[in-house]
Amino acid sequence: MLEIKNLSYTVTDPETGKQNRILDDVSLTINERFVAVTGPNGSGKSTLAKLIAGIITPDCGQIILDGVDITNMNITERSRAGISFAFQQPVRFKGITVKDLISLAAGKKISISEACSYLSEVGLCAKEYINREVNASLSGGELKRIEIAMINARGTKFSVFDEPEAGIDLWSFNNLIKVFEKMHEKTQGNILIISHQERILDIADKIVVIANGKVAAYGTKEEILPELLSASAGCRYTAGGED
């Protein structure tokens, strides 16, 4: 379970000195299998994900994982505490093979068959990818799927995915949902997904709507999704300044 208490984050324009509040007094309790975070572009969704992962530090507030305050932990300490983070735009690692990366994620040396199993689950032909370098030769969609395989190999109790569907074709997208379901079965943890995709929102146990840096709505998909899909939703959930 992850508790977010009164979390705020501000950025300062280096040229003008003007301050922009990206997240403003956000409080959430995440204890469901799948929780989807959605909202307009620039509303603060990715900022929230980075705060949870420890990539950036909040101005104020607390982040508590299973009763332990992790607010002042850095990204490495949070990783060890059980948090995984998948970037919206995955990082390339020249000189490191896909198998090496999955082994690093798993925290142990894994066999080729184990690595191939993780790759197959995300729709990649293992023989074609297992020894490839994680460099510019891979497309964004391929990198995205490899990153999801890494998170699956880690098996942590809290996983954050920032727009995992980006660059994923329809066939792989349908399998992606199955990967999330298997991931939960294995870890019995929580999965937080930043997404605009209706198909992702439809599998969520809870949906969080972020708008103008605040929690505009939070509830079950039965409570939130119909309004999000209605024509009037665009009037209520207006965009903020930075995602």
Coordinates of N, CA, C and O in Angstrom, one line a residue, residues 145-226:
R145 N 8.7 -2.4 -24.5 CA 8.3 -3.7 -24.2 C 9.5 -4.4 -23.4 O 9.2 -5.1 -22.4
I146 N 10.7 -4.1 -23.7 CA 11.9 -4.6 -22.9 C 11.8 -4.0 -21.5 O 12.1 -4.8 -20.5
E147 N 11.5 -2.8 -21.4 CA 11.4 -2.2 -20.0 C 10.3 -2.8 -19.2 O 10.5 -3.1 -18.0
I148 N 9.2 -3.1 -19.8 CA 8.1 -3.8 -19.1 C 8.5 -5.2 -18.7 O 8.2 -5.7 -17.6
A149 N 9.3 -5.9 -19.6 CA 9.9 -7.2 -19.2 C 10.8 -7.1 -18.0 O 10.8 -8.0 -17.1
M150 N 11.6 -6.0 -17.9 CA 12.4 -5.8 -16.8 C 11.7 -5.6 -15.5 O 12.0 -6.2 -14.5
I151 N 10.6 -4.8 -15.5 CA 9.8 -4.6 -14.3 C 9.2 -5.9 -13.9 O 9.1 -6.2 -12.7
N152 N 8.7 -6.7 -14.8 CA 8.2 -8.0 -14.5 C 9.2 -8.9 -13.9 O 8.9 -9.6 -12.9
A153 N 10.5 -8.8 -14.4 CA 11.6 -9.6 -13.8 C 11.9 -9.2 -12.4 O 12.3 -10.0 -11.5
R154 N 11.7 -7.9 -12.1 CA 12.0 -7.4 -10.8 C 11.0 -7.9 -9.7 O 11.4 -8.2 -8.6
G155 N 9.8 -7.9 -10.1 CA 8.8 -8.5 -9.2 C 8.6 -7.7 -7.9 O 8.5 -8.3 -6.8
T156 N 8.6 -6.3 -8.0 CA 8.5 -5.5 -6.8 C 7.0 -5.4 -6.3 O 6.1 -5.6 -7.1
K157 N 6.8 -4.9 -5.1 CA 5.5 -4.8 -4.5 C 4.7 -3.5 -5.0 O 3.5 -3.5 -4.8
F158 N 5.5 -2.6 -5.6 CA 4.8 -1.4 -6.1 C 5.4 -1.0 -7.4 O 6.6 -0.6 -7.4
S159 N 4.7 -1.0 -8.5 CA 5.2 -0.7 -9.8 C 4.5 0.4 -10.5 O 3.3 0.5 -10.4
V160 N 5.3 1.4 -11.0 CA 4.7 2.6 -11.7 C 5.1 2.5 -13.2 O 6.2 2.4 -13.5
F161 N 4.0 2.6 -14.0 CA 4.2 2.7 -15.5 C 3.7 4.0 -16.0 O 2.5 4.3 -15.8
D162 N 4.6 4.7 -16.7 CA 4.2 6.0 -17.2 C 3.9 5.8 -18.7 O 4.8 5.6 -19.6
E163 N 2.6 5.8 -19.1 CA 2.1 5.6 -20.4 C 2.8 4.3 -21.1 O 3.4 4.4 -22.1
P164 N 2.5 3.1 -20.5 CA 3.2 1.9 -21.1 C 2.7 1.6 -22.5 O 3.4 0.8 -23.2
E165 N 1.5 2.1 -22.9 CA 1.0 1.8 -24.2 C 1.7 2.5 -25.3 O 1.5 2.2 -26.5
A166 N 2.5 3.6 -25.0 CA 3.1 4.4 -26.1 C 4.0 3.5 -27.0 O 4.9 2.8 -26.5
G167 N 3.7 3.6 -28.3 CA 4.5 2.9 -29.2 C 4.2 1.4 -29.3 O 4.9 0.6 -30.0
I168 N 3.2 0.9 -28.6 CA 2.8 -0.5 -28.6 C 1.7 -0.7 -29.6 O 0.7 0.0 -29.6
D169 N 1.9 -1.7 -30.5 CA 0.8 -2.0 -31.5 C -0.3 -2.7 -30.8 O -0.3 -3.1 -29.6
L170 N -1.4 -2.8 -31.5 CA -2.7 -3.4 -30.9 C -2.5 -4.8 -30.4 O -2.9 -5.1 -29.3
W171 N -1.8 -5.7 -31.1 CA -1.6 -7.0 -30.7 C -0.9 -7.0 -29.4 O -1.3 -7.7 -28.4
S172 N 0.2 -6.3 -29.3 CA 1.0 -6.3 -28.1 C 0.3 -5.6 -27.0 O 0.5 -5.9 -25.8
F173 N -0.6 -4.6 -27.3 CA -1.3 -3.9 -26.3 C -2.2 -4.9 -25.5 O -2.3 -4.9 -24.3
N174 N -2.9 -5.8 -26.3 CA -3.8 -6.8 -25.6 C -3.0 -7.7 -24.7 O -3.5 -8.1 -23.7
N175 N -1.8 -8.1 -25.2 CA -1.0 -8.9 -24.3 C -0.4 -8.2 -23.1 O -0.1 -8.7 -22.1
L176 N -0.2 -6.9 -23.3 CA 0.3 -6.0 -22.2 C -0.6 -6.1 -21.0 O -0.1 -6.2 -19.9
I177 N -1.9 -6.1 -21.2 CA -2.8 -6.2 -20.1 C -2.7 -7.5 -19.4 O -2.7 -7.6 -18.2
K178 N -2.5 -8.6 -20.2 CA -2.2 -9.9 -19.6 C -0.9 -9.9 -18.7 O -0.9 -10.6 -17.7
V179 N 0.1 -9.2 -19.2 CA 1.3 -9.1 -18.5 C 1.1 -8.5 -17.1 O 1.6 -8.9 -16.1
F180 N 0.3 -7.4 -17.1 CA 0.0 -6.7 -15.8 C -0.7 -7.7 -14.9 O -0.5 -7.7 -13.7
E181 N -1.7 -8.4 -15.4 CA -2.4 -9.3 -14.6 C -1.5 -10.4 -14.0 O -1.6 -10.8 -12.8
K182 N -0.6 -11.0 -14.8 CA 0.3 -12.0 -14.3 C 1.3 -11.4 -13.3 O 1.7 -12.0 -12.3
M183 N 1.7 -10.1 -13.5 CA 2.6 -9.4 -12.6 C 2.0 -9.3 -11.2 O 2.6 -9.6 -10.2
H184 N 0.7 -9.0 -11.2 CA 0.0 -8.9 -9.9 C -0.1 -10.2 -9.2 O 0.1 -10.4 -8.0
E185 N -0.4 -11.3 -10.0 CA -0.5 -12.6 -9.5 C 0.8 -13.0 -8.8 O 0.7 -13.7 -7.7
K186 N 1.9 -12.7 -9.4 CA 3.2 -13.1 -8.9 C 3.6 -12.3 -7.6 O 4.1 -12.8 -6.7
T187 N 3.3 -11.0 -7.6 CA 3.8 -10.1 -6.5 C 2.8 -9.8 -5.5 O 3.1 -9.5 -4.4
Q188 N 1.5 -9.9 -5.9 CA 0.4 -9.5 -5.0 C 0.6 -8.1 -4.5 O 0.1 -7.7 -3.5
G189 N 1.2 -7.3 -5.4 CA 1.5 -5.9 -5.1 C 0.5 -4.9 -5.8 O -0.6 -5.3 -6.2
N190 N 0.9 -3.7 -5.9 CA 0.1 -2.6 -6.5 C 0.7 -2.1 -7.8 O 1.9 -2.0 -7.8
I191 N -0.1 -1.9 -8.8 CA 0.4 -1.4 -10.0 C -0.3 0.0 -10.4 O -1.5 0.0 -10.4
L192 N 0.5 1.0 -10.5 CA 0.0 2.3 -10.8 C 0.4 2.7 -12.3 O 1.5 2.6 -12.7
I193 N -0.6 3.0 -13.1 CA -0.4 3.2 -14.5 C -0.9 4.6 -14.9 O -2.1 4.9 -14.7
I194 N 0.0 5.4 -15.5 CA -0.3 6.7 -16.0 C -0.8 6.4 -17.5 O 0.0 5.9 -18.3
S195 N -2.0 6.8 -17.8 CA -2.5 6.5 -19.1 C -3.7 7.4 -19.5 O -4.5 7.8 -18.7
H196 N -3.9 7.5 -20.8 CA -5.1 8.2 -21.4 C -6.0 7.1 -22.1 O -7.1 7.4 -22.5
Q197 N -5.4 5.9 -22.2 CA -6.1 4.8 -23.0 C -7.3 4.3 -22.3 O -7.2 3.8 -21.1
E198 N -8.5 4.3 -23.0 CA -9.7 3.8 -22.4 C -9.5 2.3 -22.0 O -10.1 1.9 -20.9
R199 N -8.8 1.5 -22.8 CA -8.6 0.1 -22.5 C -7.8 -0.1 -21.2 O -8.1 -1.1 -20.5
I200 N -6.9 0.8 -20.9 CA -6.2 0.7 -19.7 C -7.1 1.1 -18.5 O -7.2 0.4 -17.5
L201 N -7.8 2.2 -18.7 CA -8.7 2.7 -17.6 C -9.8 1.6 -17.3 O -10.2 1.5 -16.2
D202 N -10.2 0.9 -18.3 CA -11.2 -0.1 -18.1 C -10.8 -1.3 -17.3 O -11.7 -2.0 -16.8
I203 N -9.5 -1.6 -17.2 CA -9.1 -2.7 -16.3 C -8.8 -2.2 -14.9 O -8.5 -3.0 -14.0
A204 N -8.8 -0.9 -14.7 CA -8.4 -0.4 -13.4 C -9.4 -0.6 -12.3 O -10.6 -0.6 -12.6
D205 N -8.9 -0.9 -11.1 CA -9.8 -1.0 -9.9 C -10.3 0.3 -9.5 O -11.4 0.5 -9.0
K206 N -9.3 1.3 -9.6 CA -9.6 2.7 -9.2 C -9.0 3.6 -10.3 O -8.0 3.3 -10.9
I207 N -9.6 4.7 -10.5 CA -9.1 5.7 -11.4 C -8.9 7.0 -10.7 O -9.8 7.5 -9.9
V208 N -7.7 7.6 -10.9 CA -7.4 9.0 -10.3 C -7.4 10.0 -11.5 O -6.7 9.7 -12.4
V209 N -8.1 11.0 -11.3 CA -8.1 12.1 -12.3 C -7.3 13.3 -11.8 O -7.7 13.8 -10.7
I210 N -6.2 13.6 -12.4 CA -5.4 14.8 -12.0 C -5.7 15.9 -13.0 O -5.6 15.8 -14.2
A211 N -6.0 17.1 -12.4 CA -6.2 18.3 -13.3 C -5.7 19.5 -12.5 O -6.0 19.6 -11.3
N212 N -5.0 20.4 -13.2 CA -4.5 21.6 -12.5 C -3.7 21.3 -11.3 O -3.7 22.0 -10.3
G213 N -3.0 20.1 -11.3 CA -2.1 19.8 -10.2 C -2.8 19.3 -8.9 O -2.2 19.0 -7.9
K214 N -4.1 19.0 -9.0 CA -4.9 18.5 -7.9 C -5.7 17.2 -8.3 O -5.8 16.9 -9.5
V215 N -6.1 16.5 -7.3 CA -7.0 15.3 -7.5 C -8.4 15.8 -7.8 O -9.1 16.3 -6.9
A216 N -8.8 15.7 -9.1 CA -10.1 16.2 -9.5 C -11.2 15.2 -9.2 O -12.3 15.5 -9.0
A217 N -10.8 13.9 -9.3 CA -11.7 12.8 -9.0 C -10.9 11.5 -8.7 O -9.8 11.3 -9.1
Y218 N -11.5 10.7 -7.8 CA -10.9 9.4 -7.4 C -12.0 8.4 -7.1 O -12.8 8.7 -6.2
G219 N -12.0 7.3 -7.8 CA -13.1 6.3 -7.5 C -13.0 5.1 -8.4 O -12.0 4.9 -9.1
T220 N -14.0 4.3 -8.3 CA -14.0 3.1 -9.2 C -14.2 3.5 -10.6 O -14.7 4.6 -10.9
K221 N -13.9 2.6 -11.5 CA -14.1 2.9 -12.9 C -15.5 3.1 -13.3 O -15.9 3.9 -14.1
E222 N -16.4 2.4 -12.5 CA -17.9 2.6 -12.7 C -18.3 4.0 -12.3 O -19.2 4.6 -12.9
E223 N -17.6 4.6 -11.4 CA -17.9 6.0 -10.9 C -17.3 7.0 -11.8 O -17.9 8.1 -12.1
I224 N -16.0 6.8 -12.3 CA -15.3 7.8 -13.0 C -15.3 7.7 -14.5 O -15.4 8.7 -15.2
L225 N -15.2 6.5 -15.0 CA -15.1 6.4 -16.5 C -16.2 6.9 -17.3 O -15.9 7.6 -18.3
P226 N -17.5 6.7 -16.9 CA -18.5 7.3 -17.7 C -18.4 8.8 -17.9 O -18.7 9.4 -19.0

